[in-house]
Coordinates of C-alpha atoms in Angstrom, one line a residue:
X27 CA 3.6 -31.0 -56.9
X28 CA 1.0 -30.7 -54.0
X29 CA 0.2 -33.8 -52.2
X30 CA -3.1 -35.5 -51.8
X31 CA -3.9 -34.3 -48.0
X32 CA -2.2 -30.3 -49.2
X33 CA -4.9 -30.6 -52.5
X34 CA -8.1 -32.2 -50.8
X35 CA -7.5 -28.7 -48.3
X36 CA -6.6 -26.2 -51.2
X37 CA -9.9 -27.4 -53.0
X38 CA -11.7 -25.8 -50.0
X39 CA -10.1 -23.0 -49.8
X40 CA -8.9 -22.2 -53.8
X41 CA -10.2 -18.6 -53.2
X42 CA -8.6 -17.9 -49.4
X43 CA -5.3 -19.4 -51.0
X44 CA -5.0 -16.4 -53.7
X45 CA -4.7 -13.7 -51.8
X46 CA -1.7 -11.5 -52.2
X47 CA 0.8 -11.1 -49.5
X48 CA 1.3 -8.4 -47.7
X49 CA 4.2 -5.6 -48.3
X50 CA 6.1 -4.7 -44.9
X51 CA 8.4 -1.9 -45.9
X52 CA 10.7 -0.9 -42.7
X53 CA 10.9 2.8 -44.0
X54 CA 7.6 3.2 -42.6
X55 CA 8.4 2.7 -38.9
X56 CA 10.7 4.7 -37.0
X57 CA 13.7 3.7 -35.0
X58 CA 11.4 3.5 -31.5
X59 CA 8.9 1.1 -33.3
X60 CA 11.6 -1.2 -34.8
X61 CA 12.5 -4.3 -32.7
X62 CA 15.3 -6.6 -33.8
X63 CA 15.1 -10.2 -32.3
X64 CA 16.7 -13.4 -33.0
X65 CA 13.3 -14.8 -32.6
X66 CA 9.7 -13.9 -33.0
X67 CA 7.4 -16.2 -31.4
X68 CA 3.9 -15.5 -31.5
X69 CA 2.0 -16.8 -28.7
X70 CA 2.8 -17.2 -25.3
X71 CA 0.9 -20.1 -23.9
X72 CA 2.3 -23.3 -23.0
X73 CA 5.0 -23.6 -25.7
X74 CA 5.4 -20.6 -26.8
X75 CA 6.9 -19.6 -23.2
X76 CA 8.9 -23.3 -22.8
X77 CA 10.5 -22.0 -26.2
X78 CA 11.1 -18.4 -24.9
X79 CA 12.9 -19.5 -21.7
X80 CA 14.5 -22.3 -23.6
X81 CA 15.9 -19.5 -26.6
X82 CA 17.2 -17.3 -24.1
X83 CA 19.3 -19.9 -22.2
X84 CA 20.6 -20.3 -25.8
X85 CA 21.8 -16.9 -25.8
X86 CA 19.0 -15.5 -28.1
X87 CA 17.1 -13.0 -27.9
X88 CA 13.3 -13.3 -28.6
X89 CA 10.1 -11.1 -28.3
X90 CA 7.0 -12.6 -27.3
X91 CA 4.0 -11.9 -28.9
X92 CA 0.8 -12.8 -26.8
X93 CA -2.9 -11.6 -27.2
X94 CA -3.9 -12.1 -23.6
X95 CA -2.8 -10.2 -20.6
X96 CA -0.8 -12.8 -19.0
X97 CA 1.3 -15.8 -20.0
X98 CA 0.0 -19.3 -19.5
X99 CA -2.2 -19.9 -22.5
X100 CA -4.9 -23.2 -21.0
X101 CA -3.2 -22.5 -17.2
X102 CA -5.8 -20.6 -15.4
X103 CA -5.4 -19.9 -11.4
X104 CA -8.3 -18.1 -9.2
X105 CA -7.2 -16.2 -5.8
X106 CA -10.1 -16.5 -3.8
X107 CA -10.4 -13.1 -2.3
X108 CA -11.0 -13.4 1.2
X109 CA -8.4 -15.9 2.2
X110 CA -5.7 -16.2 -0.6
X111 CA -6.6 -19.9 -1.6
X112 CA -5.2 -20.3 -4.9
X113 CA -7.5 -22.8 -7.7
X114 CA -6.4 -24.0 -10.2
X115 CA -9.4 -24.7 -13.2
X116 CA -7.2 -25.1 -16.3
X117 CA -4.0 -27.4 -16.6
X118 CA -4.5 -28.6 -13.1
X119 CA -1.7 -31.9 -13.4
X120 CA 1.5 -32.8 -15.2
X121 CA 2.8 -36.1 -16.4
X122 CA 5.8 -36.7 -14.0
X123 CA 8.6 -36.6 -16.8
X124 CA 12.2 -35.2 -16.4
X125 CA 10.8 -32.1 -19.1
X126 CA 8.6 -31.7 -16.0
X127 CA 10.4 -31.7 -13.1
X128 CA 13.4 -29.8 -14.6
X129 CA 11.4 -26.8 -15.9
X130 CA 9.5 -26.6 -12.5
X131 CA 12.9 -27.1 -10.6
X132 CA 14.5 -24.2 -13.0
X133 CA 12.0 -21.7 -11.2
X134 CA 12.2 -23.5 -8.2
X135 CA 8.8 -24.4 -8.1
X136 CA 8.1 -27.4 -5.8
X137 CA 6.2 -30.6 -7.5
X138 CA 4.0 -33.1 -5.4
X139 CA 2.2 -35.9 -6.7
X140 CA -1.8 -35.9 -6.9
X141 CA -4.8 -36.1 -9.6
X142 CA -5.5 -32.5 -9.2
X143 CA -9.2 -33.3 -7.7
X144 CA -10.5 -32.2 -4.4
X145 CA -13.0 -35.0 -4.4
X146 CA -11.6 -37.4 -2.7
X147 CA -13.6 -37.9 0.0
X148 CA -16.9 -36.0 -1.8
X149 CA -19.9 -38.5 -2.3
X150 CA -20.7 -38.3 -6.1
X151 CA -24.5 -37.5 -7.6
X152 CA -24.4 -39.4 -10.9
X153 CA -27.0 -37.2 -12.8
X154 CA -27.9 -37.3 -16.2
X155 CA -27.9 -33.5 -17.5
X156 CA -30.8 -33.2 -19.6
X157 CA -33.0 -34.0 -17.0
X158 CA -31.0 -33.1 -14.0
X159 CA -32.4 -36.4 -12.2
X160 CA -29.9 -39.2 -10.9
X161 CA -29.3 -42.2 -13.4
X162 CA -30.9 -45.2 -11.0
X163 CA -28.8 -48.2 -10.6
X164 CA -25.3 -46.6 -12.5
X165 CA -22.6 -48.2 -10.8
X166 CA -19.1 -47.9 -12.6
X167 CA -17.4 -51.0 -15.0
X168 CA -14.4 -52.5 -12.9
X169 CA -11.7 -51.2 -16.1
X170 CA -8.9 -53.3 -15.1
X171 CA -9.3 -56.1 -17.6
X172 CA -10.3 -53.2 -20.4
X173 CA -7.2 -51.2 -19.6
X174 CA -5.5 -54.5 -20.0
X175 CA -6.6 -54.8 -23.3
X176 CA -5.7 -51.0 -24.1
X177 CA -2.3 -51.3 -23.3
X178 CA -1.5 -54.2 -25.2
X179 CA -3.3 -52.3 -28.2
X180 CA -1.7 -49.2 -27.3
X181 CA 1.9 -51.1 -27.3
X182 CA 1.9 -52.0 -30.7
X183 CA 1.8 -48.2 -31.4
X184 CA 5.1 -46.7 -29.6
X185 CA 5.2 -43.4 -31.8
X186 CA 1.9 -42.2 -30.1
X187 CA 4.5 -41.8 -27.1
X188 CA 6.8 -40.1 -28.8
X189 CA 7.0 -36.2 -29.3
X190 CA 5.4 -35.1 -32.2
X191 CA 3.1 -36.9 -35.2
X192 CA 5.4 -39.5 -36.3
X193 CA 3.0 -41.9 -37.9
X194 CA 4.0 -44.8 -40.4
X195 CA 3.3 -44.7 -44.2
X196 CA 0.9 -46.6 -44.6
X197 CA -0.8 -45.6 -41.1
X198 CA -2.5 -48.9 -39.9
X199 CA -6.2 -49.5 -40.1
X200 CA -6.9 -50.0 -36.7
X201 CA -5.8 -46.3 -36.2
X202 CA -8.0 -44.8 -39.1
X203 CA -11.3 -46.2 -37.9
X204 CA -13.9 -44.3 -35.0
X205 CA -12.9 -44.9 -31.5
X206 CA -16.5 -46.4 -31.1
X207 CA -15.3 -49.2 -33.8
X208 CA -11.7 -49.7 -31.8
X209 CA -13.3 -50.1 -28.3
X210 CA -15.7 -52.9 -29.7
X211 CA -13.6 -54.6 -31.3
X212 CA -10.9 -54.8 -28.6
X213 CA -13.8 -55.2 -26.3
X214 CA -12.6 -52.2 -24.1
X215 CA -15.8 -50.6 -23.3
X216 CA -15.2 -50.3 -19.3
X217 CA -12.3 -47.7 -19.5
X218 CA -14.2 -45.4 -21.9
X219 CA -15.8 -43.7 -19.2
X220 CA -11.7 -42.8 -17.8
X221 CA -10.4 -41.9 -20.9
X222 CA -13.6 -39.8 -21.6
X223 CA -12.8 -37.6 -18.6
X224 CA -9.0 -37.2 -19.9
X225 CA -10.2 -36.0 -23.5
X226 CA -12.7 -33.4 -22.1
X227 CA -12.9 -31.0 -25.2
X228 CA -12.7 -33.5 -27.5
X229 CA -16.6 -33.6 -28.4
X230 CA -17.6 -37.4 -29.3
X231 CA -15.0 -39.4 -28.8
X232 CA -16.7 -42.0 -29.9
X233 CA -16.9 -40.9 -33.6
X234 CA -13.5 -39.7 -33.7
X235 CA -10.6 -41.4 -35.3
X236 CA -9.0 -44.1 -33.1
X237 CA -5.5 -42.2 -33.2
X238 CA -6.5 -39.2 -31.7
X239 CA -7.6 -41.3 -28.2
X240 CA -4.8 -43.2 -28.2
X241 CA -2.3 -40.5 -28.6
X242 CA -3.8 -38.6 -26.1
X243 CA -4.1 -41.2 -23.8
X244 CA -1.0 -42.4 -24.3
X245 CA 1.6 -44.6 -22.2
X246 CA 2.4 -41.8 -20.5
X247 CA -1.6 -41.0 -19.4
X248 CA -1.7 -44.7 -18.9
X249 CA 0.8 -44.9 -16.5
X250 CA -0.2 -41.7 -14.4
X251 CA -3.8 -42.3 -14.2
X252 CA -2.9 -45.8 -12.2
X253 CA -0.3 -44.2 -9.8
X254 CA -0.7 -40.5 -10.0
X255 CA 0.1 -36.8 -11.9
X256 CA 2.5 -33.9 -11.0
X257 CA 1.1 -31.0 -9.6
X258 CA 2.7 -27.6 -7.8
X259 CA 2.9 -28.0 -4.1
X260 CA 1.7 -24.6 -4.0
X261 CA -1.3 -25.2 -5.5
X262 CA -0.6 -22.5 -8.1
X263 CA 0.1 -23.8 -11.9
X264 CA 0.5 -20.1 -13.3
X265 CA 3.7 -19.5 -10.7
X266 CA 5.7 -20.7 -13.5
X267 CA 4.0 -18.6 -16.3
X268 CA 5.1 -15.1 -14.0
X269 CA 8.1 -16.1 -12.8
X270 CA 9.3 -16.6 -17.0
X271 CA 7.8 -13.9 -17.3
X272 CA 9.7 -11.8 -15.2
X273 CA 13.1 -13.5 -16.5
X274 CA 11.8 -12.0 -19.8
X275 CA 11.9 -9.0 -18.9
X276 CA 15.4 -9.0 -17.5
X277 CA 17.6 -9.4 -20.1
X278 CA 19.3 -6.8 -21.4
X279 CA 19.6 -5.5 -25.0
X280 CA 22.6 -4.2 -25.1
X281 CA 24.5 -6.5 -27.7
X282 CA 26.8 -5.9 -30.7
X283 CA 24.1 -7.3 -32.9
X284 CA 21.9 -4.3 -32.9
X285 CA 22.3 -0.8 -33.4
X286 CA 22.1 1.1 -30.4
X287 CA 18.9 3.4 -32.4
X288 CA 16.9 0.0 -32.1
X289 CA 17.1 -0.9 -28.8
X290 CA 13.8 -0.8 -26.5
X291 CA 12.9 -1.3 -23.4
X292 CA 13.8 -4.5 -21.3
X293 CA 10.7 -4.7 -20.5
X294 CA 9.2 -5.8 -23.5
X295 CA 10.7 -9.4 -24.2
X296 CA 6.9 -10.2 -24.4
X297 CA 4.1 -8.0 -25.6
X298 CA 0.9 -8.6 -23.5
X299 CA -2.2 -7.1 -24.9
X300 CA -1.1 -7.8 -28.5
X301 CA -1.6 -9.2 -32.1
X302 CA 0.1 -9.5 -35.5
X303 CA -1.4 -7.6 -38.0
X304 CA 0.9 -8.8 -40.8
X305 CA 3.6 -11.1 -41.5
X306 CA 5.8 -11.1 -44.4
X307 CA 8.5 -14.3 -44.2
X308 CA 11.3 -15.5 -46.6
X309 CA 14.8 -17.6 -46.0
X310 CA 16.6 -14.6 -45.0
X311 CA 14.4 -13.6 -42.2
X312 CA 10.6 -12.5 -40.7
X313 CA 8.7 -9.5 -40.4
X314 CA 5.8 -8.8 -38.3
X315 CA 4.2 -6.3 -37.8
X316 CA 2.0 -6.2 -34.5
X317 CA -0.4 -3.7 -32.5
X318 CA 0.9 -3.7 -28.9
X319 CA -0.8 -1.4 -25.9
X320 CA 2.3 1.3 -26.8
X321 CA 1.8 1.4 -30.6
X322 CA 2.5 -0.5 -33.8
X323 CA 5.9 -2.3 -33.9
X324 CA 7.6 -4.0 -36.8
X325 CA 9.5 -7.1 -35.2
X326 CA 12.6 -7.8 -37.0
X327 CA 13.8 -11.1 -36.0
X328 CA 15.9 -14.1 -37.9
X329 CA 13.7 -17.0 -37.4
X330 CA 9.8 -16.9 -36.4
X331 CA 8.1 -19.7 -34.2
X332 CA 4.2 -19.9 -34.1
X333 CA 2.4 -21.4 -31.2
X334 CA -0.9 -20.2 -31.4
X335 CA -3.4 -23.1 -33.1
X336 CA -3.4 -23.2 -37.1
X337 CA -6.9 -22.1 -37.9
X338 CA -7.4 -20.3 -40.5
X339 CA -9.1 -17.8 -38.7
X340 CA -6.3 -17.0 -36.4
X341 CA -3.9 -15.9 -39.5
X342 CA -5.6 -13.1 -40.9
X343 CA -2.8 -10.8 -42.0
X344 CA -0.4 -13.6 -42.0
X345 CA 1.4 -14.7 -45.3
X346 CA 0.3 -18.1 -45.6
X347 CA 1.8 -20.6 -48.2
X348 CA -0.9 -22.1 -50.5
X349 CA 0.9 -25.6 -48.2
X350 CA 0.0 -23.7 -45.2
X351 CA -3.5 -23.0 -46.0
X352 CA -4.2 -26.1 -47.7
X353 CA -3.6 -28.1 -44.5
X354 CA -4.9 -25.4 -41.9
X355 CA -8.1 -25.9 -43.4
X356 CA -8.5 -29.0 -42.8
X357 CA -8.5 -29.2 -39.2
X358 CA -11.9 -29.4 -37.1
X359 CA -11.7 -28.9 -33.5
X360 CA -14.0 -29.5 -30.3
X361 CA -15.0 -27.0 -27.6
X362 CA -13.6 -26.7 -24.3
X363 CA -14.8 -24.0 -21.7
X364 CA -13.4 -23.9 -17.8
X365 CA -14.5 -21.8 -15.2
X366 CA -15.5 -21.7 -11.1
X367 CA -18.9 -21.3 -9.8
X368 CA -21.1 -19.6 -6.8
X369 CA -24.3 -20.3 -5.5
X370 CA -24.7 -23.1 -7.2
X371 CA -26.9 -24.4 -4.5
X372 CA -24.5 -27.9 -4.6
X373 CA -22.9 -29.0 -1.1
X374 CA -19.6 -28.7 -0.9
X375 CA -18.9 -32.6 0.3
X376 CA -21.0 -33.4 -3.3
X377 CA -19.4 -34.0 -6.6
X378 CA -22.3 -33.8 -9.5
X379 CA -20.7 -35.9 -12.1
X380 CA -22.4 -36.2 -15.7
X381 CA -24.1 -39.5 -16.6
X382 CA -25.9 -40.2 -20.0
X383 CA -28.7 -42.4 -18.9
X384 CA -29.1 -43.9 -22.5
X385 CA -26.0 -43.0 -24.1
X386 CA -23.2 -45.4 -25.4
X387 CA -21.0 -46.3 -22.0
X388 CA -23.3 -43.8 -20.1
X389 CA -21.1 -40.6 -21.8
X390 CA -22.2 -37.8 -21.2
X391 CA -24.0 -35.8 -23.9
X392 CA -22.2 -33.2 -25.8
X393 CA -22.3 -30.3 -25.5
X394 CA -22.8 -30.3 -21.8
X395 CA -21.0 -29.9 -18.8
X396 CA -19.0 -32.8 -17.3
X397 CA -19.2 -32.6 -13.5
X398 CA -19.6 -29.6 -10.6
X399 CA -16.7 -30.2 -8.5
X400 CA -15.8 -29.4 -5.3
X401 CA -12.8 -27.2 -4.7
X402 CA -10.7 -25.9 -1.9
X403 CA -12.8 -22.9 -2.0
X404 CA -15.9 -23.6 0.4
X405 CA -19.1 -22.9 -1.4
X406 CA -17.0 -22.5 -4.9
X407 CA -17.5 -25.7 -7.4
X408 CA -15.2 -26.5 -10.5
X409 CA -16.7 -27.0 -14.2
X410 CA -15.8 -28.0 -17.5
X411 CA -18.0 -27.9 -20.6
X412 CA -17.0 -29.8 -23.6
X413 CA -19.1 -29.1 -27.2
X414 CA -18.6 -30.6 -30.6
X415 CA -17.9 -27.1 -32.2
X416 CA -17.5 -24.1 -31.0
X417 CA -19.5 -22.1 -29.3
X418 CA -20.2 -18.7 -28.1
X419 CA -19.4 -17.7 -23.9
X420 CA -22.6 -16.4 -23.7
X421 CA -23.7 -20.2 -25.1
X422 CA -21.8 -22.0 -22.5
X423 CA -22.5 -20.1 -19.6
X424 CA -26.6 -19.9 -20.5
X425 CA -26.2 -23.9 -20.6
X426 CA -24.4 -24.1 -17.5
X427 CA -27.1 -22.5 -16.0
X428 CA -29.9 -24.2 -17.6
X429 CA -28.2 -27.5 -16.4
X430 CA -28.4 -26.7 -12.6
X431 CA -32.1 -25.2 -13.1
X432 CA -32.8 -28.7 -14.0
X433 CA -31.0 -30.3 -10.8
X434 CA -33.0 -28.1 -9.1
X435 CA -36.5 -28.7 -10.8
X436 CA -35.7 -32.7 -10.3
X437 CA -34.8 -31.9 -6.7
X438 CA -31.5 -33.5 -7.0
X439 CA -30.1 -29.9 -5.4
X440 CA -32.7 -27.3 -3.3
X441 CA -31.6 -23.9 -3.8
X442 CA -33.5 -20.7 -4.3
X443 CA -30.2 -18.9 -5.6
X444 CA -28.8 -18.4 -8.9
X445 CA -25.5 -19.4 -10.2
X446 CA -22.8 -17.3 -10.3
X447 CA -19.9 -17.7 -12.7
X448 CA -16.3 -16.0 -10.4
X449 CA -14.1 -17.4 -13.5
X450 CA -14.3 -18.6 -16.8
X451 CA -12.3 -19.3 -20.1
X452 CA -12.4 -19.9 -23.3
X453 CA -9.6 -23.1 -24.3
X454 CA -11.0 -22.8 -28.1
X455 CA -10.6 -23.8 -30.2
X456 CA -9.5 -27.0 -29.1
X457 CA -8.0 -30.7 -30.1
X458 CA -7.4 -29.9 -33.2
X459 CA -7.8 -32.9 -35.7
X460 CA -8.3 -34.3 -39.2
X461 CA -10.5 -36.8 -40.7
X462 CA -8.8 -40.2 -41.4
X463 CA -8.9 -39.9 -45.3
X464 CA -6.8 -36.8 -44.6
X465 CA -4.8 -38.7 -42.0
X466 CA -4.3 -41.6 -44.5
X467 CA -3.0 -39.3 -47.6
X468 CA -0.6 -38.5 -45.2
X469 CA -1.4 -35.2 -43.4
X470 CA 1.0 -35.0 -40.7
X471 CA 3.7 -35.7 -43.1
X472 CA 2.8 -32.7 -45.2
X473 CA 2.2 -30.7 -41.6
X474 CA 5.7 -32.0 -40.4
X475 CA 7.7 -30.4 -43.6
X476 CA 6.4 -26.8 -42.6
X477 CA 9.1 -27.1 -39.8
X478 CA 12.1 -24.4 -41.3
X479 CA 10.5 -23.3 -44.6
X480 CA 10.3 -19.4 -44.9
X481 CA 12.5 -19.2 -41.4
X482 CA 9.1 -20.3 -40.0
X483 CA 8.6 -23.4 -37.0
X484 CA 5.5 -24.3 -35.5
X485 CA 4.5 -25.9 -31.7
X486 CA 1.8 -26.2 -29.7
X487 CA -1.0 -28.6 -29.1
X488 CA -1.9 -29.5 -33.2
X489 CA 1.8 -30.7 -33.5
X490 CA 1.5 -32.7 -30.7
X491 CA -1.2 -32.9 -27.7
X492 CA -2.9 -31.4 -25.3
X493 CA -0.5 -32.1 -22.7
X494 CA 2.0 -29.7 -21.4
X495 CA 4.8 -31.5 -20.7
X496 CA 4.8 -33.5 -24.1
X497 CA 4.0 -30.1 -25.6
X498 CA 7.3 -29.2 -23.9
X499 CA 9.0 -32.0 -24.9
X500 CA 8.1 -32.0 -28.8
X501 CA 9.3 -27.8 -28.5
X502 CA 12.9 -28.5 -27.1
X503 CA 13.1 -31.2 -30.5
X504 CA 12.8 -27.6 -32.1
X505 CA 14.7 -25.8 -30.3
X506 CA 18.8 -26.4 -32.0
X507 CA 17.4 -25.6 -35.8
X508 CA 15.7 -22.3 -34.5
X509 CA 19.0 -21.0 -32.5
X510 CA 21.1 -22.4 -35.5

């Protein structure tokens, strides 16, 4: 019998769930176009590499399957051409864990401590973005006494720190209701403003459920945003992305496992530049069959791990269980868009930060960018644009510029010059989330039990946060079953 949470998502989507799976017959691929992996695991972002790296030291081999033409997923780096400075304006900071400082030590990638800001010494423009004018008289809430109170909320919750959705049956109330409610009744209100600029992406936080906020900002959060983050030494957060990737592609195929007619290359431990077109899964085993930049393969492989975020929309071709689909479609998600700008006509000593000049705790307004930052780039500023939903790029970068047309028409900036976008991604769909009558029908449990069934395990952000260490950690917990 379906649960409650699986049913209130299979009444949306009675129609989607019917549809037949698809037939992958291996006699229609020849030997060159058949790969034969332990492991399948499609995506190669944040976990889907962890689990990659952390298969093969198991002694398994895996094939990577990864849209984009790098590895990294949310990690984005800029190389400033004319002097080499590396920026990073995705994941720019890491809690400092043991997960952390082991993965980063394997590739002997040096760690320091810092916030991942260049602002320090910057003198901040708050600035309401509608109007581009400065917000008079906004001076920051002291939110010692308010972070007080959060962590002796937050301490009643220990799970929220703990890898994975591991909520209690029945989930309190105090979890279930909107952030807005939580913060007024705990009286929290002057470290909304902080944990606002942690869950950028998120939309309204204020409207969302309470146990989203607090298990993204977390102990963990807590505890670095008083004393300080990881981040690489070398200022460059996608190091660790090539050098797996070249580890990848080192290994060797040549096992007993696999007739010698279905080897291929050793460079293709991860296919760049690709996507599954089908999937067909049972207890014995996976099929999938993807379009790579050399062809069509069919991906044999015992076990199949997906880390790319379960939305509907990202499964076409996949053989979804009426489970699957019936929780998939539930989740919402927020908008979160990153990139570096020229010309923007903003000093580089100035940080433009985002002020609502009438909104609850002065947040800013969705969607809308949150700050202009400086970088180590002279002349090159930082931004991050969170939305409600999604958006299109062309969207995000026409408000981007329609916000600094307004700093300019206030004459908060002078500059005759037009903005120029050097960098820019898409993190969308992101923090991906359920309402709380979904949550309290018991949601997570249902999304939990998908782990195994049809030789199929999930990771990534949805099981877990937006964090990539905790991301990390909640993959290794998967790692054993998968190389059982």
């Amino acid at each position: 019998m379906l649960s409650l949470s699986v049913l209130l998502g299979v009444f949306l989507t009675s129609q989607a769930a019917a549809l037949p799976s698809p037939s992958i017959n291996t006699a229609d691929y020849g030997s060159s176009s058949i790969i034969r992996r332990d492991v399948c695991i499609i995506g190669g972002g944040s976990s889907g590499t962890y689990a990659a790296i952390g298969l093969r030291d198991k002694g398994k081999s895996v094939a990577v399957i990864e849209k984009q033409s790098v590895l990294g997923g949310h990690t984005n780096t800029y190389t400033d051409p004319n002097n080499g400075t590396k920026v990073d304006y995705g994941v720019v900071v890491f809690g400092n864990t043991s997960i952390v400082t082991s993965y980063f030590g394997r590739f002997n990638i040096p760690l320091t401590s810092g916030t991942g800001s260049f602002a320090t010494n910057a003198t901040i423009f708050n600035v309401d973005f509608r109007t581009g004018e400065i917000v008079p008289g906004y001076v920051a809430e002291n939110p010692t006494a308010a972070f007080t109170a959060y962590a002796a909320q937050l301490a009643k919750y220990p799970y929220l720190s703990e890898p994975g959705w591991n909520l209690p049956d029945p989930v309190p109330a105090d979890l279930l209701i909107p952030f807005e409610d939580f913060v007024s009744k705990y009286e929290i209100g002057a470290a909304v403003q902080i944990i606002n600029q942690y869950a950028q992406g998120f939309g309204d936080i204020l409207t969302i459920p309470t146990v989203y906020l607090l298990k993204y900002f977390n102990r963990p959060v807590l505890v670095g945003a008083q004393t300080a983050f990881l981040t690489t030494a070398r200022r460059d957060n996608s190091e660790i992305y090539e050098k797996a990737r070249a580890e990848l592609g080192s290994m060797s195929h040549q096992t007993n496992r696999h007739p010698p007619e279905t080897e291929i290359s050793i460079t293709e431990d991860v296919f760049l530049d690709s996507t599954v077109l089908a999937t067909s899964r049972n207890a014995n085993g996976v099929r999938v069959v993807v379009r790579t930049p050399q062809g069509v393969k069919l991906v044999l492989a015992k076990k199949l791990l997906i880390s790319i975020p379960p939305k509907l929309s990202n499964f076409k071709g996949f053989d979804l269980s009426t489970t699957e689909r019936g929780l998939f479609s539930q989740f919402t998600n927020g908008g979160y868009y990153t990139g570096l700008l020229r010309n923007t006509g903003i000093p580089d000593n100035i940080l433009v930060n985002n002020i609502g000049a009438d909104t609850p705790y002065n947040l800013p307004a969705v969607p809308g960018s949150y700050a202009f930052s400086p970088t180590l780039v002279p002349g090159l500023k930082d931004l991050k644009v969170g939305t409600p939903t999604a958006i299109s790029d062309a969207e995000v970068k026409a408000l981007v510029v329609a916000e600094i047309e307004r700093l300019k028409t206030a004459g908060t900036i002078t500059t005759a010059t037009a903005p120029e976008f050097v960098a820019y991604n898409s993190h969308t769909p992101y923090e991906l989330r359920v309402s709380a009558d979904a949550i309290e029908a018991g949601f997570y449990k249902e999304l939990n039990a998908l782990q195994g069934h049809k030789s199929t395990w999930w990771t990534g952000a949805a099981f877990d946060k937006h964090a990539s260490g905790e991301i990390w950690a909640f993959t290794a917990g998967l790692l054993p079953a998968i190389a059982a």
